[in-house]
PDB file of C-alpha atoms in Angstrom:
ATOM      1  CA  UNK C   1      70.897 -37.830 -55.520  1.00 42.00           C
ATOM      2  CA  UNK C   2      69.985 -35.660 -52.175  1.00 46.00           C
ATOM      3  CA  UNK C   3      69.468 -32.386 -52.909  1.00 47.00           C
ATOM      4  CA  UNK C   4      71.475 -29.652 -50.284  1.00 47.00           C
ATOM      5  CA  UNK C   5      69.922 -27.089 -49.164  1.00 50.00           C
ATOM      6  CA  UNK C   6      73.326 -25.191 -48.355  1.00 50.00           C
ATOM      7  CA  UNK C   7      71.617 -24.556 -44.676  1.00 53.00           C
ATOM      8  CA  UNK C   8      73.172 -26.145 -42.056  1.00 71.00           C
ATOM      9  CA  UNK C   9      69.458 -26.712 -39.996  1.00 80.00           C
ATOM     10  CA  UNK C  10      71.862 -28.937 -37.548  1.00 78.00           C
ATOM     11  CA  UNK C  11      74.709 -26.188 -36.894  1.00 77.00           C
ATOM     12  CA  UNK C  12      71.527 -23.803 -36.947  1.00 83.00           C
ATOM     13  CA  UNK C  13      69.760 -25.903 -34.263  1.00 87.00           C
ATOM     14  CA  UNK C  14      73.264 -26.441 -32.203  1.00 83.00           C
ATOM     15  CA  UNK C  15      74.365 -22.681 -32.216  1.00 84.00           C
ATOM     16  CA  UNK C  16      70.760 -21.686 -30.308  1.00 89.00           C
ATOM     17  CA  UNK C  17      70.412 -24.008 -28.489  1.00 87.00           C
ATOM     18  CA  UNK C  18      73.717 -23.278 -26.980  1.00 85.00           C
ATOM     19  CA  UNK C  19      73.002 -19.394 -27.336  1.00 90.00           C
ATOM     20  CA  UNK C  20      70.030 -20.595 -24.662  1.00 88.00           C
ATOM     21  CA  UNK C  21      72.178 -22.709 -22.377  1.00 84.00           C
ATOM     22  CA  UNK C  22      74.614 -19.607 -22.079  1.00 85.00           C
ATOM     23  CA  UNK C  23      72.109 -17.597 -21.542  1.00 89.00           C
ATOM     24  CA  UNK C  24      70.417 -19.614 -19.009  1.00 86.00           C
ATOM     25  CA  UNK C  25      74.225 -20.335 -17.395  1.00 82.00           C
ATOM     26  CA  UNK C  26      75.566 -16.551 -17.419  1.00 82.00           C
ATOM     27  CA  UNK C  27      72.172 -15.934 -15.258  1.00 86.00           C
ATOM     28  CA  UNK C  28      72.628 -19.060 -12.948  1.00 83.00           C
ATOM     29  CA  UNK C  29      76.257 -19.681 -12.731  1.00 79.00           C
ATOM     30  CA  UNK C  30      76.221 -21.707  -9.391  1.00 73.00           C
ATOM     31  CA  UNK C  31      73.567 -23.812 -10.680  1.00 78.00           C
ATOM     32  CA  UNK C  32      74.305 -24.477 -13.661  1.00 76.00           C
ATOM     33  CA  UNK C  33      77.916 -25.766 -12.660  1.00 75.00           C
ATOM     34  CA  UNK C  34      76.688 -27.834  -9.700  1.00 81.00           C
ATOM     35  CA  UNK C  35      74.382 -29.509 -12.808  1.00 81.00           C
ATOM     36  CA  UNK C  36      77.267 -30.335 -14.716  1.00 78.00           C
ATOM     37  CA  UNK C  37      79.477 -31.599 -11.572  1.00 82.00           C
ATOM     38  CA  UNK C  38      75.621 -34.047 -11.046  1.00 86.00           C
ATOM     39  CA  UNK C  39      76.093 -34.928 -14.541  1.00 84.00           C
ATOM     40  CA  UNK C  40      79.353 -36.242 -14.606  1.00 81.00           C
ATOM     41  CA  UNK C  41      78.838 -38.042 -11.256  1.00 85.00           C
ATOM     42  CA  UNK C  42      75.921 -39.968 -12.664  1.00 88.00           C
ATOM     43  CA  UNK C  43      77.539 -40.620 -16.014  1.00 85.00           C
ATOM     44  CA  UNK C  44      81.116 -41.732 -13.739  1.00 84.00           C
ATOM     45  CA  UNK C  45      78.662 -44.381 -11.578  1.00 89.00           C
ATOM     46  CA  UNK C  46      77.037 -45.479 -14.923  1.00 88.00           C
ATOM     47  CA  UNK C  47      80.435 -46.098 -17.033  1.00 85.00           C
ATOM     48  CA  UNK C  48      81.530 -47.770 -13.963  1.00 85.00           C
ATOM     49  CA  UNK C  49      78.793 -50.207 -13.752  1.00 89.00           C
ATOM     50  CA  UNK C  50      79.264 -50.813 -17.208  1.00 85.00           C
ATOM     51  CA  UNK C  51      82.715 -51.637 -16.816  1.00 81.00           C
ATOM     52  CA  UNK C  52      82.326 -54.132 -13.796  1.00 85.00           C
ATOM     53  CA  UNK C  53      79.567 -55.764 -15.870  1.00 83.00           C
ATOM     54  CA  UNK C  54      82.188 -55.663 -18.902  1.00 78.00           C
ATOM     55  CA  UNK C  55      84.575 -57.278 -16.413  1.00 79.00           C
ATOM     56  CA  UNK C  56      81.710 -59.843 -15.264  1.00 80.00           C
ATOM     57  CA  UNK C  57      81.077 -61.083 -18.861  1.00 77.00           C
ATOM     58  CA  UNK C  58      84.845 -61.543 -19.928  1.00 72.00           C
ATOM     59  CA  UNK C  59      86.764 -62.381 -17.235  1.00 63.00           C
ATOM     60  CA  UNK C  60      86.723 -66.223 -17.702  1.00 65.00           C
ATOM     61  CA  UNK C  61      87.301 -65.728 -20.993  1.00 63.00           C
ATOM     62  CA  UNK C  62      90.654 -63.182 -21.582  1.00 61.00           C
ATOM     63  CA  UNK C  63      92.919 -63.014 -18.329  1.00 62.00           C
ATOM     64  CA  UNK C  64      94.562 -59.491 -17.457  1.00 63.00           C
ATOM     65  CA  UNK C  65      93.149 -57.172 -19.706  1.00 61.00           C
ATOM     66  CA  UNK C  66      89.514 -57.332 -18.446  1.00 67.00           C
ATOM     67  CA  UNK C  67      91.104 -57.004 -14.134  1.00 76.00           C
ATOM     68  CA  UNK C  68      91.694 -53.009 -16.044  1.00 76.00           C
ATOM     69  CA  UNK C  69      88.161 -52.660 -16.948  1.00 75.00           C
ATOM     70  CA  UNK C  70      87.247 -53.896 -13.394  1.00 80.00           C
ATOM     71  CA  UNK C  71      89.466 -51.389 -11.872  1.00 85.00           C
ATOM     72  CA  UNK C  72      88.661 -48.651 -14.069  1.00 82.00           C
ATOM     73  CA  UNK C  73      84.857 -49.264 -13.086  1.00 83.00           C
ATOM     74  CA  UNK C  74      85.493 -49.481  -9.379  1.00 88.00           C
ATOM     75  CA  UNK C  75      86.911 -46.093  -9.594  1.00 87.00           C
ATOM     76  CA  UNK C  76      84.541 -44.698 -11.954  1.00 85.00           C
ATOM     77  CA  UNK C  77      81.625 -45.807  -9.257  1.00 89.00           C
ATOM     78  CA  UNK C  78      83.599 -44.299  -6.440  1.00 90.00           C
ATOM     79  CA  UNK C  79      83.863 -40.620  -8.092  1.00 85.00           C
ATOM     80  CA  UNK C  80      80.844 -40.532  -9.498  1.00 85.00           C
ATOM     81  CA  UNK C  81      79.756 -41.501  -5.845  1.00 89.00           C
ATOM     82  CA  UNK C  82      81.977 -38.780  -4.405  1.00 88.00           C
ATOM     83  CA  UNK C  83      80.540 -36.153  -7.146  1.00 84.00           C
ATOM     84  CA  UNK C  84      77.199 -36.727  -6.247  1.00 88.00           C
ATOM     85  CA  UNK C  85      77.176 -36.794  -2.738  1.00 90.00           C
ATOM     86  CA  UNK C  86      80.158 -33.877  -2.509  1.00 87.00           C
ATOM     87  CA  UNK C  87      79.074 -31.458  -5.344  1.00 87.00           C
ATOM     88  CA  UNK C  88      81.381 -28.926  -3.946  1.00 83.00           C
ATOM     89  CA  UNK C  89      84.414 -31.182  -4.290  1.00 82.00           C
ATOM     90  CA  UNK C  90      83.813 -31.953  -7.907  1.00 81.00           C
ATOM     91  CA  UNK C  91      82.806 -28.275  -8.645  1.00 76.00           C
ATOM     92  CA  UNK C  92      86.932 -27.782  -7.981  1.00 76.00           C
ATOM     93  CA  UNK C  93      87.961 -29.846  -9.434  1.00 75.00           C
ATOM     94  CA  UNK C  94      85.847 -28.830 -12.809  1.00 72.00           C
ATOM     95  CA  UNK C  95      87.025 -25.349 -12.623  1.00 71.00           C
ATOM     96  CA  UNK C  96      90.636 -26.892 -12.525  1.00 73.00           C
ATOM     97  CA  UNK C  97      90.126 -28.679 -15.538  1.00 75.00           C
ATOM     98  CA  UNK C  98      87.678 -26.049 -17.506  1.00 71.00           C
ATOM     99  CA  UNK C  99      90.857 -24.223 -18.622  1.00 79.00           C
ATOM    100  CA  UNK C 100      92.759 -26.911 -19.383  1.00 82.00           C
ATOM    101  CA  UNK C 101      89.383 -27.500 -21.725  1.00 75.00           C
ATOM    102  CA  UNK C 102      89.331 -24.314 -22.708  1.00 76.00           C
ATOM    103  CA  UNK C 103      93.240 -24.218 -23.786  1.00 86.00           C
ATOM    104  CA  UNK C 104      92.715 -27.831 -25.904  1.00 84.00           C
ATOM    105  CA  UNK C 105      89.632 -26.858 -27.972  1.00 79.00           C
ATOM    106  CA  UNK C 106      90.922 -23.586 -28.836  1.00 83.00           C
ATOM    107  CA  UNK C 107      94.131 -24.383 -30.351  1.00 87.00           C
ATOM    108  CA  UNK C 108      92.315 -27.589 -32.137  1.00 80.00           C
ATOM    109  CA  UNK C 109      89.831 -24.506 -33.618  1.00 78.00           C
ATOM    110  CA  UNK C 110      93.294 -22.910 -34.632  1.00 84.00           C
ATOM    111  CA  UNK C 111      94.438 -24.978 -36.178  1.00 82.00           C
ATOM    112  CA  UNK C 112      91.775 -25.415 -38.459  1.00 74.00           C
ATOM    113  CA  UNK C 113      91.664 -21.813 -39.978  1.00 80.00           C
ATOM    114  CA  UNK C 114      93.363 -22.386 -43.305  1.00 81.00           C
ATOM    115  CA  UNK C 115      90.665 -24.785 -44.081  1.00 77.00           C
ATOM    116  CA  UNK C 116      87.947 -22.534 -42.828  1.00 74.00           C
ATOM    117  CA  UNK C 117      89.133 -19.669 -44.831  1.00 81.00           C
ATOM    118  CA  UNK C 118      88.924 -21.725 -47.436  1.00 82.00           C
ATOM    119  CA  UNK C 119      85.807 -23.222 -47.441  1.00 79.00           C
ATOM    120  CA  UNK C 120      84.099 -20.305 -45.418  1.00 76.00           C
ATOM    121  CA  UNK C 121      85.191 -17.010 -46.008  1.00 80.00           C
ATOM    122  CA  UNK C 122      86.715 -14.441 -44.202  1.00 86.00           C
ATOM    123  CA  UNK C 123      84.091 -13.148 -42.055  1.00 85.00           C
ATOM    124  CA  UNK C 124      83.943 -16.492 -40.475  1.00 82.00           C
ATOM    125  CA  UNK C 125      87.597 -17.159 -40.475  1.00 86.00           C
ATOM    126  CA  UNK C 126      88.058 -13.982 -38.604  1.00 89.00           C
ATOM    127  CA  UNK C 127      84.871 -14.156 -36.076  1.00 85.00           C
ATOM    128  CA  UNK C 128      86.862 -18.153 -35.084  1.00 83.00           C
ATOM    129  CA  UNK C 129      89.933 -16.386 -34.813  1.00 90.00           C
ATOM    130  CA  UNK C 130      89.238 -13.531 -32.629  1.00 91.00           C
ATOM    131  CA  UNK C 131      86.781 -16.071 -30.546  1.00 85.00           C
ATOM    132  CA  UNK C 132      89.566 -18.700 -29.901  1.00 85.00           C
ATOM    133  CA  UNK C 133      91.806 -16.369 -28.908  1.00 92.00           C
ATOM    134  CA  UNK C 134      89.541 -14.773 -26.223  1.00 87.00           C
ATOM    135  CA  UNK C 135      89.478 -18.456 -25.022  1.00 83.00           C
ATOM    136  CA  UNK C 136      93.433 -19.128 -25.056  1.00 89.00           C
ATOM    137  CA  UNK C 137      93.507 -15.894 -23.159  1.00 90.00           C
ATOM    138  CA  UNK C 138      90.759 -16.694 -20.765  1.00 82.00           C
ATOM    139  CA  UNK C 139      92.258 -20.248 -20.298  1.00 84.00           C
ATOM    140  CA  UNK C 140      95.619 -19.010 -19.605  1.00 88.00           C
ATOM    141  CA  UNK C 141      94.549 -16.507 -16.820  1.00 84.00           C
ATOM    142  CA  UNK C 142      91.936 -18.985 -14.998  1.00 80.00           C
ATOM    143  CA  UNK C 143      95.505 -21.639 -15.224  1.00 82.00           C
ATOM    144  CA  UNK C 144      97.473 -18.255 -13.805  1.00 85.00           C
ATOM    145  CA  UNK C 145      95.023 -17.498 -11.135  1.00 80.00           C
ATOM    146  CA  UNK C 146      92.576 -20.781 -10.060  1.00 72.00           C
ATOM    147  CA  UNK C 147      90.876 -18.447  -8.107  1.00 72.00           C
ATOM    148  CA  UNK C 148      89.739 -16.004 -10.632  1.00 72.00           C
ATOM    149  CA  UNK C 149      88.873 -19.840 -12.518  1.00 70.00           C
ATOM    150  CA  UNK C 150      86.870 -20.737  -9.433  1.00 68.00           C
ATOM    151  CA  UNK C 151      84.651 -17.819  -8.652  1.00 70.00           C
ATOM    152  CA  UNK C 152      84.286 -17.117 -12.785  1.00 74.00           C
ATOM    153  CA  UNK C 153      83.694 -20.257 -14.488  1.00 70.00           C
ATOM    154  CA  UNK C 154      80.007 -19.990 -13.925  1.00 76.00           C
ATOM    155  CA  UNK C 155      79.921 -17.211 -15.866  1.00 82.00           C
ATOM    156  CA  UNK C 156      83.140 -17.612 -18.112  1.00 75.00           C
ATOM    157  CA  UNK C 157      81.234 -21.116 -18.975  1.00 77.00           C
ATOM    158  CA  UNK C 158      77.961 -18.799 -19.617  1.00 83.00           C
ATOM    159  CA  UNK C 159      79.580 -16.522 -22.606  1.00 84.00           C
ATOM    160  CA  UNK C 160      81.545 -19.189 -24.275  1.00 80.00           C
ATOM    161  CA  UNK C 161      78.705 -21.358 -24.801  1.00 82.00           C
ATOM    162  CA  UNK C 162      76.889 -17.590 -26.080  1.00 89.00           C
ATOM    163  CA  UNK C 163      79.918 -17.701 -28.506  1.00 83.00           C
ATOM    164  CA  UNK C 164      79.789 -20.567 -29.250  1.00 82.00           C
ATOM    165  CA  UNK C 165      76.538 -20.685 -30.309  1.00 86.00           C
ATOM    166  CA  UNK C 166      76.640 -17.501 -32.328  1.00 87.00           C
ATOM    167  CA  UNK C 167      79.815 -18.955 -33.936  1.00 81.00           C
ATOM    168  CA  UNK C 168      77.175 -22.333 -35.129  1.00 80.00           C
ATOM    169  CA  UNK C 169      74.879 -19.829 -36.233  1.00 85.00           C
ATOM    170  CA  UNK C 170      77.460 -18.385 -38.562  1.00 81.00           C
ATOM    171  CA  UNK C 171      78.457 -21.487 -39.898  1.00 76.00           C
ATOM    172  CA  UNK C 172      74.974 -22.613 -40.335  1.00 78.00           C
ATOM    173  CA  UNK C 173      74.374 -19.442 -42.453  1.00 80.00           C
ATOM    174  CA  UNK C 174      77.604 -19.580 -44.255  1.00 75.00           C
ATOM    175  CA  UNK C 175      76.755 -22.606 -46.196  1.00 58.00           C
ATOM    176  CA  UNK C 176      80.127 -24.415 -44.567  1.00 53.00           C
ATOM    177  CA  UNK C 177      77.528 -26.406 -42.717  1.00 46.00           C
ATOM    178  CA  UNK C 178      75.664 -27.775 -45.510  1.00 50.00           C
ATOM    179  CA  UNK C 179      75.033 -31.216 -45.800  1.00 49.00           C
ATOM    180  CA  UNK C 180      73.991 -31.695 -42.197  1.00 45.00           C
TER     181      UNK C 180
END
């Protein structure tokens, strides 16, 4: 049998590296978000190719359902293509869907805090509470105001990921991350 060492070395490793990356965001906020919006556009034109290529292989073989995966790829390869040759664009549209992020991952974290109590402890059930609600709040107002979204998700980005991060770190030295 494995023996645990009750350290969570992966939640440890996670929480500073993402400590660094909000760091290294909250300095560069323009940068760092027209990386993400390069990012996406070469992981859209990749996916896409795989899904022509999916569509290549199978088409002969299953009617309809693989014309989907030919479509879907088509207009994977076209935004990623927009994305990387208009950053700009998909830096809009990435601060209109941030909160919507932002909204979704909060309430899943939520919704978890019975079993985090639980297994955790209250110092840790009340550091996820008090952080997920910053980022309900901070979602709402960027979905209120797209402007405030646009010219602060840079740095709204920057101290969630800091948050984050010292949120891993907590688990990591709670023992609720053992086993990883």
């Amino acid at each position: 049998m494995k023996r645990r060492s009750g350290y969570g070395w992966l939640e440890l490793i996670i929480g500073i590296l993402l400590i660094l990356l909000g760091i290294f965001t909250f300095i560069r906020p323009t940068e760092t978000l027209t990386g993400v919006v390069i990012i996406y556009g070469i992981i859209a034109v990749l996916t896409g190719i795989a899904d022509i290529v999916f569509y290549i292989k199978i088409d002969r073989h299953m009617g309809f359902v693989p014309t989907i995966s030919l479509i879907s790829g088509l207009l994977s390869v076209m935004a990623g293509v927009m994305l990387l040759a208009y950053p700009a664009a998909g830096t809009w549209v990435l601060s209109l869907l941030f909160p919507i992020w932002f909204i979704a991952h909060c309430i899943s974290r939520l919704s978890h805090l019975n079993i985090i109590r639980m297994t955790a402890g209250n110092f840790y059930y009340g550091f996820t509470l008090i952080v997920n609600i910053i980022g309900l709040v901070l979602g709402v107002i960027m979905i209120l105001n797209p402007i405030i979204s646009i010219i602060s998700v840079g740095y709204i980005i920057g101290a969630y990921l800091i948050l984050l991060g010292i949120e891993s770190v907590v688990v990591a030295l709670s023992n609720f991350g053992s086993g990883w």
